[in-house]
C-alpha atoms as a PDB file:
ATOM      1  CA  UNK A   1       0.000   0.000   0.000  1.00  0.00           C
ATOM      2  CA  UNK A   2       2.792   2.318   0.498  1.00  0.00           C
ATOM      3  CA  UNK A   3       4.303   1.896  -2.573  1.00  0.00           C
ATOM      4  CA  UNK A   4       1.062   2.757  -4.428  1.00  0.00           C
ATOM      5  CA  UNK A   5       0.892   5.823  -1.698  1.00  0.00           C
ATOM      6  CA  UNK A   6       4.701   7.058  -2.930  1.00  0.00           C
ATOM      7  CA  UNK A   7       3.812   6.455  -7.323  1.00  0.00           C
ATOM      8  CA  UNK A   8       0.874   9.284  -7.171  1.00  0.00           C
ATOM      9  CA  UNK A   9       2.532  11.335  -5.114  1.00  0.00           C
ATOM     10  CA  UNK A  10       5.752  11.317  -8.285  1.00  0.00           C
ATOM     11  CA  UNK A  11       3.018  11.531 -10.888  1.00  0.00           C
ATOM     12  CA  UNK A  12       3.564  15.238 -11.006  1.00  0.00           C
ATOM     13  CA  UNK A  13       7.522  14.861 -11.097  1.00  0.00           C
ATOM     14  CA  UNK A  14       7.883  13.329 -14.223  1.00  0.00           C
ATOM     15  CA  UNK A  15       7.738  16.506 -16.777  1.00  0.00           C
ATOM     16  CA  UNK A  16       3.723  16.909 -17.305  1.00  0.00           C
ATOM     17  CA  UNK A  17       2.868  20.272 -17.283  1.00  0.00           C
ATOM     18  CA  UNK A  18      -0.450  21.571 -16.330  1.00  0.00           C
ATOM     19  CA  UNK A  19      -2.701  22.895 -18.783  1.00  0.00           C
ATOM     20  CA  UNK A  20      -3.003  26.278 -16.627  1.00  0.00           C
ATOM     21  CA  UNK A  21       0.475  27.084 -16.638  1.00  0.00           C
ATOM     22  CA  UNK A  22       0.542  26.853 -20.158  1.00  0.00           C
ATOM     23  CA  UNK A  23      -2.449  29.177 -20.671  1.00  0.00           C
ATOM     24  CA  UNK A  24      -0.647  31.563 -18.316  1.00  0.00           C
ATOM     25  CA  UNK A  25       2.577  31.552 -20.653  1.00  0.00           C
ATOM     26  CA  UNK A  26       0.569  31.580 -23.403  1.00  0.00           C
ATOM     27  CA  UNK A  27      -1.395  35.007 -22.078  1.00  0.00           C
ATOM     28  CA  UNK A  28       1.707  36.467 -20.948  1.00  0.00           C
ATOM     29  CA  UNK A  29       3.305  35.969 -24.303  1.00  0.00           C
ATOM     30  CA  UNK A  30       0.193  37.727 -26.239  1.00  0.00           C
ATOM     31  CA  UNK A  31       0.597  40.608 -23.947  1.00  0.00           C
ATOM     32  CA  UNK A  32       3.987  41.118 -23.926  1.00  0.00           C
ATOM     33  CA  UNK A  33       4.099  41.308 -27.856  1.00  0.00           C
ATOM     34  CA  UNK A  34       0.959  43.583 -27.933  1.00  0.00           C
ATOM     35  CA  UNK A  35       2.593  46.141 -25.479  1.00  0.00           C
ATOM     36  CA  UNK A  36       5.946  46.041 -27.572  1.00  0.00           C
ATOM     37  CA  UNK A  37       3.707  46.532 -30.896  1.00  0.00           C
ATOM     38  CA  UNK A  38       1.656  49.634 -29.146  1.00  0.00           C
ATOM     39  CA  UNK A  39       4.030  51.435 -27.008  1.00  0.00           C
ATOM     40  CA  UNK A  40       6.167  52.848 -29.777  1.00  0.00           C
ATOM     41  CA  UNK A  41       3.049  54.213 -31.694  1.00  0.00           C
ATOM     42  CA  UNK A  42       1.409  55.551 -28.229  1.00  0.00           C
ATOM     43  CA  UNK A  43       4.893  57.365 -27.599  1.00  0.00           C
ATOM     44  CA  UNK A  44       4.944  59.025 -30.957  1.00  0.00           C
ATOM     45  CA  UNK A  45       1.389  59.898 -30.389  1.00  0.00           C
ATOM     46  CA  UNK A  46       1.767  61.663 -27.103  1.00  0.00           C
ATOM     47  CA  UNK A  47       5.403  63.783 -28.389  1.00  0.00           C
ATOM     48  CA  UNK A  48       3.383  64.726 -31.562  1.00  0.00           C
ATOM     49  CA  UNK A  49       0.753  66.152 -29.493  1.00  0.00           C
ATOM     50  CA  UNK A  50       3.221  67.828 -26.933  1.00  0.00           C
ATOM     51  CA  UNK A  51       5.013  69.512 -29.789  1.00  0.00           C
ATOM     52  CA  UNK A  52       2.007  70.412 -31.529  1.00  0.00           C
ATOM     53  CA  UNK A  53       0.283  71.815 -28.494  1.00  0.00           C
ATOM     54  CA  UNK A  54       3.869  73.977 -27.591  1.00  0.00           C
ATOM     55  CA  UNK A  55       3.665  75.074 -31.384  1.00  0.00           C
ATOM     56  CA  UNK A  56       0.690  76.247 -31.040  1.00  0.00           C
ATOM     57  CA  UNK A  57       1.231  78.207 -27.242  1.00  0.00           C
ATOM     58  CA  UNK A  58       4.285  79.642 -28.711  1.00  0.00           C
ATOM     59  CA  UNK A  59       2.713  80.980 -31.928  1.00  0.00           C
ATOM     60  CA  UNK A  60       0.227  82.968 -29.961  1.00  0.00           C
ATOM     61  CA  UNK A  61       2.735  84.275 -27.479  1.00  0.00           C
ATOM     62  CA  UNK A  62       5.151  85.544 -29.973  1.00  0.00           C
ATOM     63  CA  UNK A  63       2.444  86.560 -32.556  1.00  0.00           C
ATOM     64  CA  UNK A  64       3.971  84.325 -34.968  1.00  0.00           C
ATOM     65  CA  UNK A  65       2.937  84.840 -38.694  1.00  0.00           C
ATOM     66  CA  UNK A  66       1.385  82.058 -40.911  1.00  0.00           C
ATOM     67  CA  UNK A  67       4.850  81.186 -42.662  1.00  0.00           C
ATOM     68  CA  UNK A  68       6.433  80.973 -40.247  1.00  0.00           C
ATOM     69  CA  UNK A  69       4.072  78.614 -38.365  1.00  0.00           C
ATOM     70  CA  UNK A  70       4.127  76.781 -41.273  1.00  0.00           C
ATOM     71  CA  UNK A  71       7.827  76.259 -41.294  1.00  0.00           C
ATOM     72  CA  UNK A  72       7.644  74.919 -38.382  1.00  0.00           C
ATOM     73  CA  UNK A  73       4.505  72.696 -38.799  1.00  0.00           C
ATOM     74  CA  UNK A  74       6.788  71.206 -41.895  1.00  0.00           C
ATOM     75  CA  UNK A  75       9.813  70.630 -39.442  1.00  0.00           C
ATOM     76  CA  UNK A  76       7.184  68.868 -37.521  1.00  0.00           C
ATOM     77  CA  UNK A  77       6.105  66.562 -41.021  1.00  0.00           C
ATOM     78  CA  UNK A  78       9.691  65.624 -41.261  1.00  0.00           C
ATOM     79  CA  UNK A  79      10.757  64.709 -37.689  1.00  0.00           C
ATOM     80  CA  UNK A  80       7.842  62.217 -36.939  1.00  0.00           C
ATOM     81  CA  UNK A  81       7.530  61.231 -40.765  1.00  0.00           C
ATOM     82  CA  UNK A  82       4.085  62.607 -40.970  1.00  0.00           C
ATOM     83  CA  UNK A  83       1.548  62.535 -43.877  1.00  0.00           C
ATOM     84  CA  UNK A  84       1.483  65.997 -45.627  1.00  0.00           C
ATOM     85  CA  UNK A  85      -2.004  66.992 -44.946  1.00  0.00           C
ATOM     86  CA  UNK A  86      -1.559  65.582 -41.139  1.00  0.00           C
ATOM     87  CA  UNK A  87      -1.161  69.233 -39.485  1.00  0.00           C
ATOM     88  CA  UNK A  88      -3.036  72.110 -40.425  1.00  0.00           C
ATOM     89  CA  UNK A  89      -2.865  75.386 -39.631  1.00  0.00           C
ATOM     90  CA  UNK A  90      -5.990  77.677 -39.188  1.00  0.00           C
ATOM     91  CA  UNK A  91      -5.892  80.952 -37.875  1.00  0.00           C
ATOM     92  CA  UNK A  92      -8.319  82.042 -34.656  1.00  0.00           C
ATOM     93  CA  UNK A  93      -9.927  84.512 -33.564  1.00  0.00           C
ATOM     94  CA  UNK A  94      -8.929  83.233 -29.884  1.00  0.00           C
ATOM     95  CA  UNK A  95      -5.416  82.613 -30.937  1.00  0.00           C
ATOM     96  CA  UNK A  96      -3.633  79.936 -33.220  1.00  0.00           C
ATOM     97  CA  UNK A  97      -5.039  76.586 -33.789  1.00  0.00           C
ATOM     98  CA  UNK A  98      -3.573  73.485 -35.267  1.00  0.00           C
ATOM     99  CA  UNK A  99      -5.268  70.214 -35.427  1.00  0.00           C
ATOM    100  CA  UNK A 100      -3.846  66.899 -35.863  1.00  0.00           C
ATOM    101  CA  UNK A 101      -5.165  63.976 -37.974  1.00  0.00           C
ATOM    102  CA  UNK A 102      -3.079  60.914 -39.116  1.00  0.00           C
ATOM    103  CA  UNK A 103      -3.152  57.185 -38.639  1.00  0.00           C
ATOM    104  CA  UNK A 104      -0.674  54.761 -38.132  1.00  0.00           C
ATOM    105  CA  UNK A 105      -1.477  50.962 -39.040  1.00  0.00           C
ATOM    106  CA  UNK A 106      -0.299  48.667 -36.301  1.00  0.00           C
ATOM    107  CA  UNK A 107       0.584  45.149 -37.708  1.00  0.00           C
ATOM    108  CA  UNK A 108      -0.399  42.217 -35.291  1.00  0.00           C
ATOM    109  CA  UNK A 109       0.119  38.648 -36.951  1.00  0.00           C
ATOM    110  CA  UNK A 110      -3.657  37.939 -38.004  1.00  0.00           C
ATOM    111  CA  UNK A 111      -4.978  41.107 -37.883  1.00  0.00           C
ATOM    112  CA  UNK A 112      -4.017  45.383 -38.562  1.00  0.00           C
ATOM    113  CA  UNK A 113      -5.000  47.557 -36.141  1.00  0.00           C
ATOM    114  CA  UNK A 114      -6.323  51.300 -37.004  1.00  0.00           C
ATOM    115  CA  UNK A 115      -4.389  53.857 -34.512  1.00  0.00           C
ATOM    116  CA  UNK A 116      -5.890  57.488 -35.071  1.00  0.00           C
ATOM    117  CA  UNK A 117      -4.420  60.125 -33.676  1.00  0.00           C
ATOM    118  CA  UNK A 118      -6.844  63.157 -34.236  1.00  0.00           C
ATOM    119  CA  UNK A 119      -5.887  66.179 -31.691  1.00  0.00           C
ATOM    120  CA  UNK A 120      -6.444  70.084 -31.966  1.00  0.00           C
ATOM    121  CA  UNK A 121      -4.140  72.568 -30.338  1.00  0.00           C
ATOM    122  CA  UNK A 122      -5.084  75.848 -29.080  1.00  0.00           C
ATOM    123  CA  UNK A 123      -2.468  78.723 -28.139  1.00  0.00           C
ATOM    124  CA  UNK A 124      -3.752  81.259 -26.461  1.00  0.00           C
ATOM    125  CA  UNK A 125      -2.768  85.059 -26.149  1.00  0.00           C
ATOM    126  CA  UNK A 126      -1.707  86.404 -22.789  1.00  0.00           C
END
């Protein structure tokens, strides 16, 4: 009886693997690759923003005029390998205002994913 007692007890010794742990890896695997496909794009997202929104709060504080803000806007295209028609430029009545609008296709391995980015900036005058 004993002997039967000690073979269960080394049934779990011998290399099997539960089902649950390999559901775990599994998840932890899915996430890890979705957070190094996303973060990249969600980091470009937020600088775009931060230098459109400065851009904008800058260009109402120093009065600048429309070329120049457009110089700038086109510095913008380049650095962050925007579409052309991404940033525009319309002047306010309440100061300068630039919205954003672009996507970026995020390639998982069955499926693309859609990221918009659609933001608009606001500078005001002191």
């Amino acid at each position: 009886m004993s002997h039967s007692a000690r073979m269960d007890l080394r049934g779990g010794e011998r290399g099997a693997v539960k089902i649950k742990t390999l559901l775990a890896f599994a998840v932890l695997a899915v996430a890890v690759f979705v957070v190094i496909k996303v973060v990249p794009v969600y980091v470009e997202q937020r600088q775009v923003i931060y230098e459109i929104d400065e851009l904008a709060r800058t260009a109402a504080i120093r009065s600048y005029k429309a070329d120049k803000i457009n110089k700038d806007i086109e510095k913008l295209l380049r650095d962050f390998d925007l579409p052309p028609s991404s940033v525009n430029y319309e002047p306010s009545d309440r100061g300068v205002q630039i919205t954003v609008g672009y996507q970026r296709d995020i390639d998982f391995l069955v499926t693309t994913w859609v990221w918009r980015v659609d933001h608009k900036a606001l500078g005001k005058d002191l």
